[in-house]
Tab-separated table of C-alpha atoms in Angstrom:
chain	number	residue	atom	x	y	z
S	232	MET	CA	-17.200	30.174	9.899
S	233	TRP	CA	-17.027	33.121	8.195
S	234	VAL	CA	-16.087	36.487	9.873
S	235	PRO	CA	-17.789	39.348	8.181
S	236	VAL	CA	-15.823	42.152	6.844
S	237	ALA	CA	-16.879	45.712	5.897
S	238	GLY	CA	-20.551	44.942	6.824
S	239	LEU	CA	-20.823	41.978	4.656
S	240	PRO	CA	-23.157	39.207	5.846
S	241	PRO	CA	-21.781	36.126	7.639
S	242	ARG	CA	-20.775	33.143	5.338
S	243	LEU	CA	-20.861	29.660	6.109
S	244	THR	CA	-18.812	27.818	3.533
S	245	LEU	CA	-17.097	28.673	0.344
S	246	SER	CA	-19.840	27.882	-2.006
S	247	ALA	CA	-22.283	30.116	-0.033
S	248	SER	CA	-20.578	32.986	-1.209
S	249	SER	CA	-21.815	35.094	-4.406
S	250	GLY	CA	-20.461	38.151	-6.512
S	251	ALA	CA	-16.802	38.914	-7.512
S	252	GLY	CA	-14.066	40.548	-5.770
S	253	ARG	CA	-15.356	40.418	-2.161
S	254	PHE	CA	-12.794	40.009	0.497
S	255	CYS	CA	-13.353	37.663	3.634
S	256	ILE	CA	-11.507	36.300	6.421
S	257	TRP	CA	-11.996	32.688	7.459
S	258	ARG	CA	-11.469	31.360	10.657
S	259	SER	CA	-9.185	28.341	11.386
S	260	GLY	CA	-10.518	24.912	10.091
S	261	ALA	CA	-10.151	23.684	13.657
S	262	ALA	CA	-13.644	25.833	14.525
S	263	ARG	CA	-15.477	23.770	12.106
S	264	TRP	CA	-13.629	20.645	13.550
S	265	LYS	CA	-14.677	20.697	16.932
S	266	ASP	CA	-18.129	19.418	16.348
S	267	VAL	CA	-17.020	16.087	14.665
S	268	PRO	CA	-16.797	12.973	17.198
S	269	ALA	CA	-13.550	12.838	18.947
S	270	ARG	CA	-12.745	9.198	17.530
S	271	ASN	CA	-12.606	10.763	13.974
S	272	ARG	CA	-10.111	13.616	15.122
S	273	ARG	CA	-7.206	11.314	15.423
S	274	GLY	CA	-5.651	11.367	12.063
S	275	LEU	CA	-8.953	9.746	10.844
S	276	ALA	CA	-7.242	6.241	11.492
S	277	ASP	CA	-10.674	4.823	12.531
S	278	PHE	CA	-12.872	6.959	10.270
S	279	GLN	CA	-15.913	5.242	8.940
S	280	PRO	CA	-18.586	7.201	7.384
S	281	GLN	CA	-22.167	6.825	8.494
S	282	LEU	CA	-24.420	5.663	5.757
S	283	LEU	CA	-27.781	7.764	5.611
S	284	PRO	CA	-31.244	6.788	4.411
S	285	GLY	CA	-31.935	7.512	0.604
S	286	GLN	CA	-34.726	7.179	-1.844
S	287	ASP	CA	-35.731	3.788	-3.589
S	288	PHE	CA	-33.245	2.911	-6.319
S	289	ARG	CA	-35.252	2.730	-9.487
S	290	GLU	CA	-34.181	1.391	-12.929
S	291	LEU	CA	-33.375	4.329	-15.088
S	292	PRO	CA	-34.337	4.495	-18.815
S	293	SER	CA	-31.456	5.357	-20.872
S	294	ARG	CA	-31.459	8.064	-23.295
S	295	ARG	CA	-30.656	7.102	-27.519
S	296	SER	CA	-27.202	8.845	-28.118
S	297	LYS	CA	-26.275	10.411	-31.300
S	298	CYS	CA	-23.356	9.666	-33.497
S	299	GLY	CA	-20.351	11.512	-32.160
S	300	LEU	CA	-19.489	12.514	-28.742
S	301	GLU	CA	-22.343	10.977	-27.366
S	302	SER	CA	-21.210	7.627	-28.127
S	303	LYS	CA	-19.585	5.227	-25.795
S	304	ARG	CA	-16.424	3.430	-26.131
S	305	TYR	CA	-16.231	-0.352	-24.834
S	306	LEU	CA	-13.336	-2.671	-24.103
S	307	THR	CA	-13.918	-5.370	-26.784
S	308	SER	CA	-10.639	-6.892	-27.047
S	309	PRO	CA	-9.907	-10.283	-25.214
S	310	ARG	CA	-6.256	-9.620	-25.229
S	311	LEU	CA	-6.798	-6.222	-23.406
S	312	ALA	CA	-9.220	-7.742	-21.157
S	313	GLU	CA	-6.564	-10.352	-20.006
S	314	THR	CA	-4.238	-7.270	-19.441
S	315	VAL	CA	-6.908	-5.554	-17.177
S	316	VAL	CA	-7.331	-8.699	-15.180
S	317	GLN	CA	-3.614	-9.094	-14.269
S	318	PHE	CA	-3.716	-5.865	-13.048
S	319	LEU	CA	-6.888	-5.860	-11.004
S	320	LEU	CA	-6.737	-9.660	-9.643
S	321	LYS	CA	-3.590	-10.521	-7.900
S	322	GLU	CA	-3.065	-13.447	-5.943
S	323	ASP	CA	-1.863	-11.306	-2.664
S	324	ASP	CA	-4.988	-8.973	-2.993
S	325	PRO	CA	-7.743	-9.821	-0.936
S	326	CYS	CA	-10.002	-7.632	-2.723
S	327	LYS	CA	-12.122	-9.376	-5.536
S	328	LEU	CA	-15.082	-7.204	-5.799
S	329	ILE	CA	-15.225	-5.248	-8.814
S	330	LEU	CA	-17.892	-2.668	-9.897
S	331	GLU	CA	-17.525	-2.313	-13.608
S	332	CYS	CA	-18.839	0.761	-15.397
S	333	ASN	CA	-20.725	0.251	-18.763
S	334	PRO	CA	-19.292	-3.467	-19.695
S	335	GLY	CA	-21.330	-3.230	-23.112
S	336	PRO	CA	-20.619	-6.684	-24.423
S	337	GLY	CA	-19.292	-8.011	-21.357
S	338	VAL	CA	-15.894	-9.174	-22.752
S	339	LEU	CA	-14.016	-7.718	-19.785
S	340	THR	CA	-16.695	-8.871	-17.377
S	341	GLN	CA	-16.287	-12.591	-18.167
S	342	ALA	CA	-12.424	-12.312	-18.158
S	343	LEU	CA	-12.882	-10.836	-14.568
S	344	ILE	CA	-15.249	-13.697	-13.376
S	345	GLN	CA	-13.047	-16.079	-14.860
S	346	GLY	CA	-9.999	-14.484	-13.069
S	347	GLY	CA	-11.860	-15.160	-9.719
S	348	ALA	CA	-13.563	-11.829	-9.195
S	349	ARG	CA	-17.193	-11.170	-8.143
S	350	VAL	CA	-18.477	-8.322	-10.827
S	351	ILE	CA	-21.272	-5.826	-10.129
S	352	ALA	CA	-22.243	-4.438	-13.908
S	353	LEU	CA	-23.538	-1.048	-14.053
S	354	GLU	CA	-24.703	-0.657	-17.837
S	355	SER	CA	-26.333	2.622	-18.992
S	356	ASP	CA	-27.450	1.322	-22.258
S	357	LYS	CA	-30.422	-1.199	-21.924
S	358	THR	CA	-29.786	-2.956	-25.111
S	359	PHE	CA	-27.010	-4.858	-23.584
S	360	ILE	CA	-28.782	-5.525	-20.300
S	361	PRO	CA	-30.298	-8.968	-21.910
S	362	HIS	CA	-26.963	-10.197	-22.836
S	363	LEU	CA	-25.258	-9.340	-19.626
S	364	GLU	CA	-28.114	-11.150	-17.538
S	365	SER	CA	-27.806	-13.976	-19.862
S	366	LEU	CA	-24.065	-14.090	-19.254
S	367	GLY	CA	-24.644	-13.886	-15.243
S	368	LYS	CA	-26.763	-16.879	-15.275
S	369	LYS	CA	-23.929	-18.996	-16.652
S	370	LEU	CA	-21.671	-17.583	-14.152
S	371	ASP	CA	-23.077	-19.163	-10.742
S	372	GLY	CA	-24.009	-15.757	-9.405
S	373	LYS	CA	-20.850	-13.899	-9.648
S	374	LEU	CA	-22.341	-11.275	-12.035
S	375	HIS	CA	-24.747	-8.808	-10.812
S	376	VAL	CA	-26.203	-6.452	-13.572
S	377	VAL	CA	-27.814	-3.149	-12.912
S	378	HIS	CA	-29.265	-0.794	-15.248
S	379	CYS	CA	-27.973	2.655	-14.568
S	380	ASP	CA	-25.237	5.224	-15.436
S	381	PHE	CA	-22.224	5.072	-13.053
S	382	PHE	CA	-21.212	8.513	-14.181
S	383	LYS	CA	-24.602	10.054	-12.924
S	384	LEU	CA	-23.939	8.520	-9.304
S	385	ASP	CA	-24.603	11.171	-6.646
S	386	PRO	CA	-24.155	14.393	-8.621
S	387	ARG	CA	-22.527	17.282	-7.018
S	388	SER	CA	-24.740	19.697	-8.819
S	389	PHE	CA	-28.079	18.644	-7.683
S	390	GLY	CA	-30.955	19.263	-9.836
S	391	ALA	CA	-28.408	19.939	-12.775
S	392	VAL	CA	-28.056	16.331	-13.798
S	393	LYS	CA	-31.107	14.215	-14.366
S	394	PRO	CA	-31.709	11.219	-13.760
S	395	THR	CA	-29.557	10.704	-10.723
S	396	VAL	CA	-28.443	7.511	-9.000
S	397	ASP	CA	-27.902	7.310	-5.078
S	398	SER	CA	-24.981	5.134	-4.146
S	399	ARG	CA	-26.346	4.450	-0.626
S	400	VAL	CA	-29.161	2.553	-2.005
S	401	LEU	CA	-27.454	1.232	-4.863
S	402	LEU	CA	-24.835	-0.506	-2.784
S	403	ARG	CA	-26.694	-1.132	0.131
S	404	ASP	CA	-29.191	-3.341	-1.845
S	405	LEU	CA	-25.792	-4.941	-3.249
S	406	ALA	CA	-24.963	-5.599	0.468
S	407	ILE	CA	-21.295	-3.783	0.034
S	408	GLU	CA	-19.996	-3.565	3.643
S	409	THR	CA	-18.355	-0.408	4.846
S	410	LEU	CA	-14.563	-0.424	5.654
S	411	PRO	CA	-12.868	1.847	7.930
S	412	TRP	CA	-10.452	4.372	6.125
S	413	SER	CA	-7.598	2.719	7.799
S	414	LYS	CA	-8.583	-0.994	6.472
S	415	GLY	CA	-8.545	-2.413	3.115
S	416	ILE	CA	-9.962	-1.683	-0.355
S	417	PRO	CA	-13.926	-2.371	0.046
S	418	LEU	CA	-14.270	-2.565	-3.707
S	419	LYS	CA	-12.534	-1.749	-6.976
S	420	VAL	CA	-14.208	0.343	-9.885
S	421	VAL	CA	-13.273	-0.201	-13.642
S	422	GLY	CA	-14.241	1.537	-16.846
S	423	VAL	CA	-13.536	3.875	-19.682
S	424	PHE	CA	-14.261	7.636	-18.576
S	425	PRO	CA	-16.536	9.133	-21.007
S	426	ALA	CA	-14.932	11.444	-23.432
S	427	LYS	CA	-17.491	14.231	-23.014
S	428	ASN	CA	-17.288	14.547	-19.233
S	429	GLU	CA	-13.739	13.348	-18.322
S	430	LYS	CA	-12.670	16.508	-16.728
S	431	LYS	CA	-16.177	16.886	-14.779
S	432	MET	CA	-15.793	13.499	-13.466
S	433	ILE	CA	-11.795	13.682	-12.467
S	434	TRP	CA	-12.934	16.682	-10.266
S	435	LYS	CA	-16.053	15.133	-9.059
S	436	PHE	CA	-13.927	12.171	-7.720
S	437	LEU	CA	-11.673	14.725	-6.195
S	438	HIS	CA	-14.394	16.015	-4.275
S	439	ASP	CA	-15.862	12.882	-3.214
S	440	ILE	CA	-12.448	11.415	-2.099
S	441	TYR	CA	-11.664	14.308	0.132
S	442	SER	CA	-15.432	14.764	1.484
S	443	CYS	CA	-15.630	10.963	1.853
S	444	THR	CA	-19.013	11.201	0.091
S	445	SER	CA	-20.549	8.997	-2.617
S	446	LEU	CA	-18.615	5.792	-2.730
S	447	TYR	CA	-16.061	6.990	-0.350
S	448	ARG	CA	-18.497	6.619	2.331
S	449	TYR	CA	-17.675	2.906	2.277
S	450	GLY	CA	-13.858	3.659	2.517
S	451	ARG	CA	-10.783	3.605	0.319
S	452	VAL	CA	-12.510	2.572	-3.015
S	453	GLU	CA	-9.861	1.891	-5.745
S	454	LEU	CA	-10.523	3.679	-9.354
S	455	ASN	CA	-9.034	2.060	-12.315
S	456	PHE	CA	-9.944	3.921	-15.516
S	457	PHE	CA	-9.035	4.359	-19.128
S	458	MET	CA	-8.582	8.082	-19.748
S	459	LYS	CA	-7.129	10.621	-22.170
S	460	GLU	CA	-2.998	10.550	-22.131
S	461	THR	CA	-3.341	14.238	-21.722
S	462	ASP	CA	-5.087	14.043	-18.532
S	463	CYS	CA	-3.104	11.140	-17.173
S	464	GLN	CA	-0.068	13.371	-17.978
S	465	LYS	CA	-1.516	16.373	-15.853
S	466	ILE	CA	-2.366	14.155	-12.871
S	467	THR	CA	0.719	12.487	-12.829
S	468	ALA	CA	2.864	15.590	-13.343
S	469	GLY	CA	5.431	17.025	-10.961
S	470	PRO	CA	7.602	20.122	-10.560
S	471	GLN	CA	9.698	19.189	-13.481
S	472	SER	CA	6.752	18.912	-15.734
S	473	GLY	CA	6.440	22.594	-16.938
S	474	SER	CA	2.740	23.629	-17.473
S	475	LEU	CA	1.305	20.224	-16.749
S	476	TYR	CA	2.039	20.432	-13.145
S	477	GLN	CA	-0.933	22.214	-11.541
S	478	ALA	CA	-3.376	22.080	-8.576
S	479	LEU	CA	-5.065	18.915	-10.162
S	480	SER	CA	-1.758	17.111	-10.097
S	481	VAL	CA	-1.339	18.042	-6.364
S	482	LEU	CA	-4.786	17.210	-5.220
S	483	TRP	CA	-4.683	13.903	-7.019
S	484	GLN	CA	-1.126	12.711	-5.625
S	485	VAL	CA	-1.828	13.946	-2.170
S	486	ALA	CA	-4.972	11.926	-2.016
S	487	CYS	CA	-4.057	8.867	-3.948
S	488	GLU	CA	-1.265	6.435	-5.000
S	489	VAL	CA	-1.419	7.222	-8.879
S	490	ARG	CA	-0.017	4.503	-11.093
S	491	LEU	CA	-0.071	4.611	-14.816
S	492	LEU	CA	-0.543	0.644	-15.497
S	493	HIS	CA	-0.893	0.621	-19.338
S	494	ARG	CA	-1.166	2.624	-22.495
S	495	GLU	CA	-3.771	1.583	-25.296
S	496	PRO	CA	-4.487	3.083	-28.694
S	497	TRP	CA	-8.090	4.590	-29.264
S	498	SER	CA	-8.296	1.785	-31.879
S	499	SER	CA	-8.723	-1.171	-29.210
S	500	PHE	CA	-11.971	0.150	-28.281
S	501	ASP	CA	-15.151	-0.123	-30.224
S	502	LYS	CA	-17.561	2.801	-29.898
S	503	TYR	CA	-21.333	1.993	-29.868
S	504	THR	CA	-24.116	4.351	-30.157
S	505	GLY	CA	-26.964	4.760	-27.692
S	506	GLY	CA	-28.743	1.741	-29.133
S	507	GLY	CA	-25.922	-0.952	-28.828
S	508	GLN	CA	-25.132	-0.637	-32.536
S	509	LEU	CA	-21.342	-0.737	-33.671
S	510	GLU	CA	-20.858	3.017	-35.004
S	511	LYS	CA	-19.930	3.084	-38.618
S	512	PRO	CA	-16.356	4.603	-39.501
S	513	GLU	CA	-17.607	7.616	-41.174
S	514	CYS	CA	-19.196	8.453	-37.820
S	515	ARG	CA	-16.056	8.581	-36.186
S	516	GLU	CA	-14.925	12.070	-36.214
S	517	SER	CA	-14.483	12.993	-32.676
S	518	LEU	CA	-11.619	15.118	-31.408
S	519	GLU	CA	-9.907	12.307	-29.611
S	520	GLN	CA	-9.614	10.267	-32.807
S	521	GLN	CA	-8.440	13.290	-34.883
S	522	THR	CA	-5.412	13.688	-32.310
S	523	GLN	CA	-4.593	9.793	-32.307
S	524	GLN	CA	-4.503	9.821	-28.308
S	525	ASN	CA	-3.833	6.911	-26.392
S	526	LEU	CA	-5.967	5.912	-23.516
S	527	CYS	CA	-3.997	5.474	-20.208
S	528	PHE	CA	-4.886	2.572	-17.798
S	529	THR	CA	-4.649	4.484	-14.431
S	530	GLN	CA	-4.923	3.243	-10.940
S	531	PHE	CA	-6.237	5.506	-8.014
S	532	THR	CA	-5.649	4.252	-4.674
S	533	PRO	CA	-6.606	6.410	-1.789
S	534	ARG	CA	-3.823	7.066	1.008
S	535	ARG	CA	-4.406	5.445	4.439
S	536	ASN	CA	-2.635	8.786	5.781
S	537	LEU	CA	-4.783	11.179	3.693
S	538	PHE	CA	-6.606	12.632	6.403
S	539	THR	CA	-4.737	14.009	9.495
S	540	GLN	CA	-5.469	16.252	12.495
S	541	ASN	CA	-5.261	19.042	10.360
S	542	LEU	CA	-6.499	17.934	6.761
S	543	THR	CA	-9.954	16.487	7.306
S	544	PRO	CA	-13.201	15.894	5.179
S	545	VAL	CA	-14.460	19.032	7.077
S	546	ASN	CA	-11.942	21.592	5.873
S	547	TYR	CA	-10.548	19.936	2.754
S	548	ASP	CA	-12.139	22.728	0.395
S	549	VAL	CA	-9.768	25.384	2.124
S	550	PHE	CA	-7.069	23.054	0.772
S	551	PHE	CA	-8.538	23.194	-2.544
S	552	HIS	CA	-8.622	27.229	-2.357
S	553	MET	CA	-5.262	27.190	-1.454
S	554	LEU	CA	-3.986	25.244	-4.284
S	555	LYS	CA	-6.054	27.076	-6.840
S	556	HIS	CA	-4.892	30.281	-5.586
S	557	CYS	CA	-1.119	29.244	-5.446
S	558	PHE	CA	-1.146	27.907	-9.168
S	559	LEU	CA	-2.947	31.270	-10.570
S	560	LYS	CA	0.700	32.591	-10.444
S	561	ARG	CA	2.589	29.462	-11.037
S	562	ASN	CA	6.069	31.342	-11.576
S	563	ALA	CA	5.563	33.683	-8.594
S	564	LYS	CA	7.393	33.167	-5.278
S	565	LEU	CA	5.591	31.186	-2.676
S	566	ILE	CA	6.153	33.636	0.115
S	567	HIS	CA	4.210	36.318	-2.116
S	568	GLN	CA	1.309	33.935	-2.407
S	569	LEU	CA	1.111	33.268	1.011
S	570	HIS	CA	0.766	37.120	2.064
S	571	SER	CA	-2.504	37.286	-0.231
S	572	LEU	CA	-3.766	33.868	1.067
S	573	SER	CA	-3.291	33.964	4.864
S	574	THR	CA	-3.034	36.053	7.868
S	575	VAL	CA	-0.371	34.152	9.368
S	576	ASP	CA	3.314	35.057	9.429
S	577	ALA	CA	4.662	33.695	6.006
S	578	VAL	CA	8.431	33.885	6.871
S	579	ASP	CA	7.544	31.639	9.947
S	580	ILE	CA	5.507	29.208	8.138
S	581	LEU	CA	8.323	28.650	5.554
S	582	LYS	CA	10.584	27.965	8.168
S	583	LYS	CA	8.645	25.465	9.606
S	584	ILE	CA	8.307	23.599	6.520
S	585	LYS	CA	11.972	24.191	5.728
S	586	GLN	CA	11.599	26.259	2.360
S	587	LYS	CA	13.348	29.239	1.455
S	588	ARG	CA	12.121	32.571	0.795
S	589	THR	CA	12.952	32.183	-2.854
S	590	THR	CA	10.760	29.032	-3.193
S	591	LYS	CA	8.564	29.165	-6.181
S	592	VAL	CA	5.189	27.934	-6.333
S	593	THR	CA	6.376	25.271	-8.925
S	594	ASP	CA	9.388	24.338	-6.952
S	595	MET	CA	6.891	22.566	-4.271
S	596	TYR	CA	6.128	19.055	-4.403
S	597	PRO	CA	2.542	17.601	-3.666
S	598	SER	CA	3.780	16.667	-0.219
S	599	ASP	CA	5.108	20.123	0.504
S	600	PHE	CA	1.766	21.624	-0.303
S	601	LYS	CA	0.148	19.475	2.286
S	602	ARG	CA	2.809	20.364	4.865
S	603	LEU	CA	2.157	23.937	4.110
S	604	PHE	CA	-1.519	23.770	4.744
S	605	GLU	CA	-1.134	21.733	7.846
S	606	ALA	CA	1.523	24.353	9.217
S	607	ILE	CA	-0.904	27.087	8.568
S	608	GLU	CA	-3.938	25.185	10.261
S	609	ARG	CA	-1.715	24.202	13.326
S	610	SER	CA	-0.727	28.131	13.956
S	611	LYS	CA	-2.233	29.019	17.235
S	612	ASP	CA	-1.442	32.720	17.463
S	613	TYR	CA	-4.299	33.561	14.869
S	614	SER	CA	-7.931	33.155	15.340
S	615	CYS	CA	-8.425	33.848	11.523
S	616	LYS	CA	-6.076	32.203	9.286
S	617	TRP	CA	-7.513	32.102	5.775
S	618	LEU	CA	-8.042	35.112	3.487
S	619	TYR	CA	-10.716	34.354	0.551
S	620	ASP	CA	-11.743	36.184	-2.469
S	621	ASP	CA	-15.116	35.157	-4.064
S	622	PHE	CA	-13.103	35.449	-7.639
S	623	MET	CA	-11.415	32.215	-6.604
S	624	GLU	CA	-14.760	30.033	-6.267
S	625	ASP	CA	-15.461	29.882	-9.926
S	626	VAL	CA	-11.695	29.335	-11.073
S	627	ILE	CA	-11.189	26.201	-12.870
S	628	VAL	CA	-7.547	24.982	-13.223
């Protein structure tokens, strides 16, 4: 809930504010938490998102891509497919349900099924659909093929991304069961991040995890993606990593156990145009190839203890705001950032989280930032705990 300052109208959410430089006071996240059922307040140990009715799922036409950035990369190496299977299908892991994004020729698909998995293949290029369906008929019903774009699943900017795919309808039709957050992994997602929209997808998944929306209505869905090495370095960075350590690093490491499983050269992936044709060498002029980056196969497993009494799917956006604000001046002392971020006693908060007045933002580990946020949320002597400047809403880090 917003408390109007200097005659400003009441604000309800961060995204509702507009303009630049307006200054507001935000009440404790507990005020927004009071209407959440009591069973979900106890650290969300038994949190189980409720499914909502959605529109009918329809097969969506693909748009023919042009040579260049719009082309897609597919895993076509049998050797690499076997490596991925070894990481995803372990004997002591009960989750054998895999959602594969853009399988293309189906090299990894076949290796996964041979390894004992049940695979749901979401392919955006209709050219590959007949081959995948034919493959499914030979594999005793262990492969289900759907023509849709996984990376357009539940877009957060409604109306900006078309066509859209509703995960509630898609997974309901596939009979995917919901698991409480405290239980195991309901399904695993594997694929290659699209080079053009990788950063947007990285942030979208973060919002989905913390808000328990999209795939995370079903529980702690595990992501396994090949991604650019530079982005992987940022996500896995720590306080000793210099400029690589940023709000993005903290958010991912607080939300998930992040593991770099494997590095693979770009050359191991074939690039196809929208018509399912292997791209000619002279067309391969993308920035990624010019810099000769590796692709990092990275695993993101949501933590059972992500949510607590003070960090919830209701107030997570305040946590995002706090981190973005702190990392705007990454070399500043934390106490100075707190003075401009919160109305609570900064010195007292630092004592509670066992940090010194001289502690800098980049001295803090991800777990320290989570304890900082929770300490401010627990403060009982303040009805208004957070200060918010509209400028922060448009900051991208």
